[in-house]
Coordinates of N, CA and C in Angstrom, one line a residue:
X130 N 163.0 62.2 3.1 CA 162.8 60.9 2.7 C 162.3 60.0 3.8
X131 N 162.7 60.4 5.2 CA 161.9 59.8 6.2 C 160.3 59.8 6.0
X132 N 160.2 61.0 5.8 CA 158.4 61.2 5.5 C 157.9 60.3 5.2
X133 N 158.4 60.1 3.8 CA 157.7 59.1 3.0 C 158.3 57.8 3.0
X134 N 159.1 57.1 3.6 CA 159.3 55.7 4.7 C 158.0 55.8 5.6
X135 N 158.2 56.8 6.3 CA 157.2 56.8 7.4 C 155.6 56.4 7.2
X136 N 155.0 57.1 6.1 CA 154.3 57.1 5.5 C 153.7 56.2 5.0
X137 N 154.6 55.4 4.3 CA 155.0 54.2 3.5 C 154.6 53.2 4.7
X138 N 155.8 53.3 5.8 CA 154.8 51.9 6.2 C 154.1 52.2 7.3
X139 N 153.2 53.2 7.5 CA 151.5 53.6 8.0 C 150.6 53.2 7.2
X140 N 150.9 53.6 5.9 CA 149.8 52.7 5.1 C 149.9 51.5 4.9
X141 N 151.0 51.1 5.0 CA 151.2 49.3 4.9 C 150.7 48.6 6.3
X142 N 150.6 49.1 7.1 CA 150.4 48.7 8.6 C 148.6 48.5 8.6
X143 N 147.9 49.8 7.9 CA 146.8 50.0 8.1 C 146.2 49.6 6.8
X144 N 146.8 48.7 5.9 CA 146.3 47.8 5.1 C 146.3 46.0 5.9
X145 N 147.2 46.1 6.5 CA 147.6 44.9 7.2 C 146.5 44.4 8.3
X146 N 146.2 45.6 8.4 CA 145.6 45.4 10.1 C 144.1 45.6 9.3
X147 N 143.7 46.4 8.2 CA 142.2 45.4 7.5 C 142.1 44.2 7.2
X148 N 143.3 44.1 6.7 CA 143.3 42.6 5.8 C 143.0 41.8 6.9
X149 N 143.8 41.8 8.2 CA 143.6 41.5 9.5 C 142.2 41.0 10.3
X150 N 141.2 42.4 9.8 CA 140.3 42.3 10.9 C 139.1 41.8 9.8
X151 N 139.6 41.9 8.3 CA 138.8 41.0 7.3 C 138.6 39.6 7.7
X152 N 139.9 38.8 8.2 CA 140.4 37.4 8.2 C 139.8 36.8 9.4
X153 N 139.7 37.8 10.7 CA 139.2 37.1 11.5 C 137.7 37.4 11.6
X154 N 137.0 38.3 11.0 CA 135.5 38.4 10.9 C 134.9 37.0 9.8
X155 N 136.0 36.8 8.5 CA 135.2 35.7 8.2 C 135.9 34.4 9.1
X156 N 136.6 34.6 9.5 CA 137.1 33.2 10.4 C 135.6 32.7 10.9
X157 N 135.4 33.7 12.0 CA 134.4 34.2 13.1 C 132.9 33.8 12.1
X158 N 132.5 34.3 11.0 CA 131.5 33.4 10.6 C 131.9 32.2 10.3
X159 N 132.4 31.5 9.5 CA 132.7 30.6 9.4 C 132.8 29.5 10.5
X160 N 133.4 29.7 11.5 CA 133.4 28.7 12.6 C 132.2 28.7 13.3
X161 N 131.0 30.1 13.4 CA 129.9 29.6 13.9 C 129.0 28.8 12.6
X162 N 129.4 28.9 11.6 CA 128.6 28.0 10.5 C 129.0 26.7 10.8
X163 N 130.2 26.2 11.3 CA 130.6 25.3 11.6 C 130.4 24.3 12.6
X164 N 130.3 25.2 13.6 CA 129.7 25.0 14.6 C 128.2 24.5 15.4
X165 N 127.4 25.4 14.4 CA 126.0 25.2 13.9 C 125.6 23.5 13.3
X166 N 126.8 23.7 12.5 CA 126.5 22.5 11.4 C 127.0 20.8 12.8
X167 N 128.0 21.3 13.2 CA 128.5 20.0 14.2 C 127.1 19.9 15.0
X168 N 126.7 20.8 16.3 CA 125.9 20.6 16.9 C 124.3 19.7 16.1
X169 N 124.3 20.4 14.7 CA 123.0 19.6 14.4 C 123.4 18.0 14.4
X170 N 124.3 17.7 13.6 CA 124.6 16.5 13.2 C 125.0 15.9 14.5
X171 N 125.4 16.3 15.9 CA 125.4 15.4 17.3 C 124.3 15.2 17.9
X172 N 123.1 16.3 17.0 CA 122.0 15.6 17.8 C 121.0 15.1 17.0
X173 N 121.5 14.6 15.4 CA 120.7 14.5 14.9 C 121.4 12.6 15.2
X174 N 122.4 12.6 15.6 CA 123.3 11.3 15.7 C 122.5 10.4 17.3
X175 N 122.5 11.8 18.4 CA 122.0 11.4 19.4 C 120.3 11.0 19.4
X176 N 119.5 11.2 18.6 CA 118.4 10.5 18.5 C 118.1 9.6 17.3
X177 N 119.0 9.1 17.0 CA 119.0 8.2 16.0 C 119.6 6.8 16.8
X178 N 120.5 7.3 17.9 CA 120.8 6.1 18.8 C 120.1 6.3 20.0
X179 N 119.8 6.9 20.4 CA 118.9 7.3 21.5 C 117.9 6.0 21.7
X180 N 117.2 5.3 21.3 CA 117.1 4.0 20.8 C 118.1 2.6 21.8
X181 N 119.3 2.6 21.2 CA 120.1 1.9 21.7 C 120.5 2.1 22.9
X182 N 121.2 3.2 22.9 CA 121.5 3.9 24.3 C 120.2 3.3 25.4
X183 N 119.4 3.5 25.4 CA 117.7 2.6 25.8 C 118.0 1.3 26.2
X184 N 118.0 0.8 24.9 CA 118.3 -0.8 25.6 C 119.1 -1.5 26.3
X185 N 120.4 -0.6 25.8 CA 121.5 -0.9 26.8 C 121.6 -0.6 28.1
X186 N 121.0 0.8 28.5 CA 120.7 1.0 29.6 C 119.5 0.0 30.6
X187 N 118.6 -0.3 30.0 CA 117.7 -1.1 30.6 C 118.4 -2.6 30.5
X188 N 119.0 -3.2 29.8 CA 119.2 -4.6 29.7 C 121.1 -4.1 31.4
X189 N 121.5 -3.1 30.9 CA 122.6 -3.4 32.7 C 121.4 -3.1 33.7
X190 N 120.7 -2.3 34.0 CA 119.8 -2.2 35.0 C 119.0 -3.6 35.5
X191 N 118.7 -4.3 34.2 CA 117.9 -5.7 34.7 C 119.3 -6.6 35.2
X192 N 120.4 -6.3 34.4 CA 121.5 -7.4 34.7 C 122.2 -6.8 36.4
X193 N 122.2 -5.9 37.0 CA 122.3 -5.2 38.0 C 121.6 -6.1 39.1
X194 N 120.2 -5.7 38.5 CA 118.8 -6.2 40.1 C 118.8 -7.7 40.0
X195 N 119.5 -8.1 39.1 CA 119.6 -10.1 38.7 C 118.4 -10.7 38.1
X196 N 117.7 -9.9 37.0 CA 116.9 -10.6 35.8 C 117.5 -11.1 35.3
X197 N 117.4 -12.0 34.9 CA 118.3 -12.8 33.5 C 117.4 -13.3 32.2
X198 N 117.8 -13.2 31.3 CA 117.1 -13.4 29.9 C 118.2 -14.0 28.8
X199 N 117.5 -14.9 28.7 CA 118.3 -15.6 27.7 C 118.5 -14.9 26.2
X200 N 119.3 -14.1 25.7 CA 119.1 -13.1 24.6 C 120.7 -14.5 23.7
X201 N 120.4 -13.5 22.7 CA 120.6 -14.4 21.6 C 122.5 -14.3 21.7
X202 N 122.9 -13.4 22.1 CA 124.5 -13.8 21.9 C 124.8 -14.8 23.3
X203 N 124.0 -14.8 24.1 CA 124.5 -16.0 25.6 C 124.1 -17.0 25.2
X204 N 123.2 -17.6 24.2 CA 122.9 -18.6 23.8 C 123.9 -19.2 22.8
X205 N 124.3 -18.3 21.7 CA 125.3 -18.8 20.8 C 126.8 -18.9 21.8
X206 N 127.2 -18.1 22.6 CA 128.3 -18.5 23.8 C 127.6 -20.2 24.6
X207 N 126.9 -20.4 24.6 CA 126.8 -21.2 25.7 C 126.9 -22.4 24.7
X208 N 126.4 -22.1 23.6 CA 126.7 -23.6 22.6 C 128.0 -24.0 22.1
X209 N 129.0 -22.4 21.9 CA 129.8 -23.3 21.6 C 131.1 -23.4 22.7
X210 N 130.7 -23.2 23.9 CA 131.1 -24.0 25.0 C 131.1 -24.9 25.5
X211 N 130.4 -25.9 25.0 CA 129.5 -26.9 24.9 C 130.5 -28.0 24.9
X212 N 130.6 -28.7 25.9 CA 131.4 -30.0 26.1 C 130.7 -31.3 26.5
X213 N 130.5 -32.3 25.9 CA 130.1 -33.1 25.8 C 130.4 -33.9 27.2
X214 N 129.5 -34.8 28.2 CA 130.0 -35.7 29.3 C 131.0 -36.7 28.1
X215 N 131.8 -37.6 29.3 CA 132.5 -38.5 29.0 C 132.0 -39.7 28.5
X216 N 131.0 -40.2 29.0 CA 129.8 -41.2 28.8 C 128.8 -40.7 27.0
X217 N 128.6 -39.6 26.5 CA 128.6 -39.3 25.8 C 129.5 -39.3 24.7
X218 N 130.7 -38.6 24.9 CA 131.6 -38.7 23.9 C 132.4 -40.1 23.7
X219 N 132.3 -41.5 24.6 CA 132.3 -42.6 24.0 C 131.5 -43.3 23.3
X220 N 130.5 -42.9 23.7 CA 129.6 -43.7 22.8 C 129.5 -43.2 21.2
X221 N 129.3 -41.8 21.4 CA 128.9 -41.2 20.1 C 130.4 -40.7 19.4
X222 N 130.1 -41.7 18.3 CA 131.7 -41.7 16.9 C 130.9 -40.8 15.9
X223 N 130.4 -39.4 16.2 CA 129.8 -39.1 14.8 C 131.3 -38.3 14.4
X224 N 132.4 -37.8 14.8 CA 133.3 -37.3 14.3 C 133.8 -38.2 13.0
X225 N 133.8 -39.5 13.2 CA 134.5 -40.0 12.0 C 133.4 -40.1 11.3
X226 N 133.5 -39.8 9.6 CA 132.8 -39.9 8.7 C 133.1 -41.3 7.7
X227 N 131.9 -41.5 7.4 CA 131.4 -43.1 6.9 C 131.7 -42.8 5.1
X228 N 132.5 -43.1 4.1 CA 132.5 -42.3 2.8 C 131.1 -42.8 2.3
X229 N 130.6 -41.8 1.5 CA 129.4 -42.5 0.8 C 129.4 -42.7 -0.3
X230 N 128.6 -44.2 -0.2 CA 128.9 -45.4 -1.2 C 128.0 -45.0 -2.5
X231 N 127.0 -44.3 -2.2 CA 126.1 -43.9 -3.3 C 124.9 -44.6 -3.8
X232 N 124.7 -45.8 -2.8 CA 123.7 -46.6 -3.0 C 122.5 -46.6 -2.7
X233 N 122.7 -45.7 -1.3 CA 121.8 -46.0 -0.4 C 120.8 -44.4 -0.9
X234 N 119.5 -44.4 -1.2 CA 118.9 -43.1 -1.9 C 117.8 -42.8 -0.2
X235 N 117.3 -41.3 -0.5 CA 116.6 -41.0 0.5 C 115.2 -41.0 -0.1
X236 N 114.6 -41.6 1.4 CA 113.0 -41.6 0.9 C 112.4 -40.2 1.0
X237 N 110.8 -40.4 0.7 CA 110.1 -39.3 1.2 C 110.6 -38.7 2.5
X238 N 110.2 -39.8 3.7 CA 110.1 -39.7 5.0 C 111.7 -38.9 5.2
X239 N 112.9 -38.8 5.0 CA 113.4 -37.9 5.1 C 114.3 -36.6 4.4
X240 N 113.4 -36.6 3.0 CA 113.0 -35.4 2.5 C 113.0 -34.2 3.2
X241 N 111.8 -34.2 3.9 CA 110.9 -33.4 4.9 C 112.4 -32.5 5.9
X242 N 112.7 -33.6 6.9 CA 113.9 -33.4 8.0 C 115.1 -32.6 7.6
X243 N 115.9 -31.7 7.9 CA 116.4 -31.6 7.9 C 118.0 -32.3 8.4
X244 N 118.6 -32.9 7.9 CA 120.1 -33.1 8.5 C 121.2 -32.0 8.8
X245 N 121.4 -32.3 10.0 CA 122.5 -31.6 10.1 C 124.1 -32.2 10.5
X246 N 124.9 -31.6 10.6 CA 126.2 -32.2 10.9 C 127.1 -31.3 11.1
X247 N 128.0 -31.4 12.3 CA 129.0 -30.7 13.1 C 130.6 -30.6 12.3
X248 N 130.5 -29.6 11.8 CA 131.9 -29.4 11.4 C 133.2 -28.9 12.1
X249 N 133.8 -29.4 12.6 CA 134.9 -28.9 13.6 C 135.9 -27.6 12.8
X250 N 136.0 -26.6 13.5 CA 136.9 -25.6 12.9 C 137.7 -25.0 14.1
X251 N 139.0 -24.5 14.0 CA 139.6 -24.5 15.1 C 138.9 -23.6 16.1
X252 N 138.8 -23.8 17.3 CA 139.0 -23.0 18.0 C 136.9 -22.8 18.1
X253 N 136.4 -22.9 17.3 CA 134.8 -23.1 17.2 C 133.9 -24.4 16.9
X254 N 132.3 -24.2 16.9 CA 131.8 -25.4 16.7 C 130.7 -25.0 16.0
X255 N 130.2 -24.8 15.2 CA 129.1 -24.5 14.5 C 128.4 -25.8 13.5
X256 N 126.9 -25.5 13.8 CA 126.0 -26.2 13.1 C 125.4 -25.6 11.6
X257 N 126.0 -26.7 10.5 CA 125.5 -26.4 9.3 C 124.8 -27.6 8.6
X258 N 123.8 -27.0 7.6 CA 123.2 -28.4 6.9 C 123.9 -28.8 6.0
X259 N 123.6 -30.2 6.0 CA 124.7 -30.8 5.9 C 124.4 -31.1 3.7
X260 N 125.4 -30.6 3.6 CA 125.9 -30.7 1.7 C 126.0 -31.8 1.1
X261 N 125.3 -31.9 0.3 CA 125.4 -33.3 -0.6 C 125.1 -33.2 -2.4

């Protein structure tokens, strides 16, 4: 009865150890399919920004040697940092609003123009046309 214990688990061992070398042969494809597949899509990613990565690199290199260019986000920073002199902010009351009476109609002459007007919101300052 040993025999066939014995027996018994040699063939259980040497089912084990296929099932085994089955599992990691498709692991083994599998992960270079996967692998294949990452690499394309990091470089299909890297020249799609490759582009940006560009500008960024050239716009610190100019900001390095002390070119300066007025690009559009220092401009929107510089406005709404924007503090008015003191001599200024007495004179000009456009913060308080006048109610309107509804009398007064607009001509041709400023049709054309646009109006604008400063809406205070906390903490910002933005210019919108103005609603009527």
């Amino acid at each position: 009865m040993d025999d066939f214990d014995v027996k018994q688990k040699t063939e259980a061992q040497s089912h084990y150890l296929s099932r085994l070398q089955k599992l990691k042969a498709h692991h083994s494809v599998c992960e270079s399919r996967y692998e294949k597949t990452q690499t394309k899509i990091l470089n299909d990613e890297r020249e799609r920004t490759l582009f940006f990565h560009h500008n960024l690199n050239t716009a610190l290199t100019k900001e390095m040697l002390g070119h300066h260019t007025d690009s559009i986000s220092t401009i929107a920073s510089s406005e709404e940092e924007f503090v008015p002199a003191s001599s200024e902010a007495s004179s000009d009351e456009s913060s308080e609003r006048r109610p309107n009476t509804g009398s007064k109609k607009r001509g041709k002459e400023a049709a054309g123009s646009s109006s604008l007007e400063c809406r205070a919101v906390p903490n910002t300052i933005f210019w919108a046309p103005e609603l009527r």
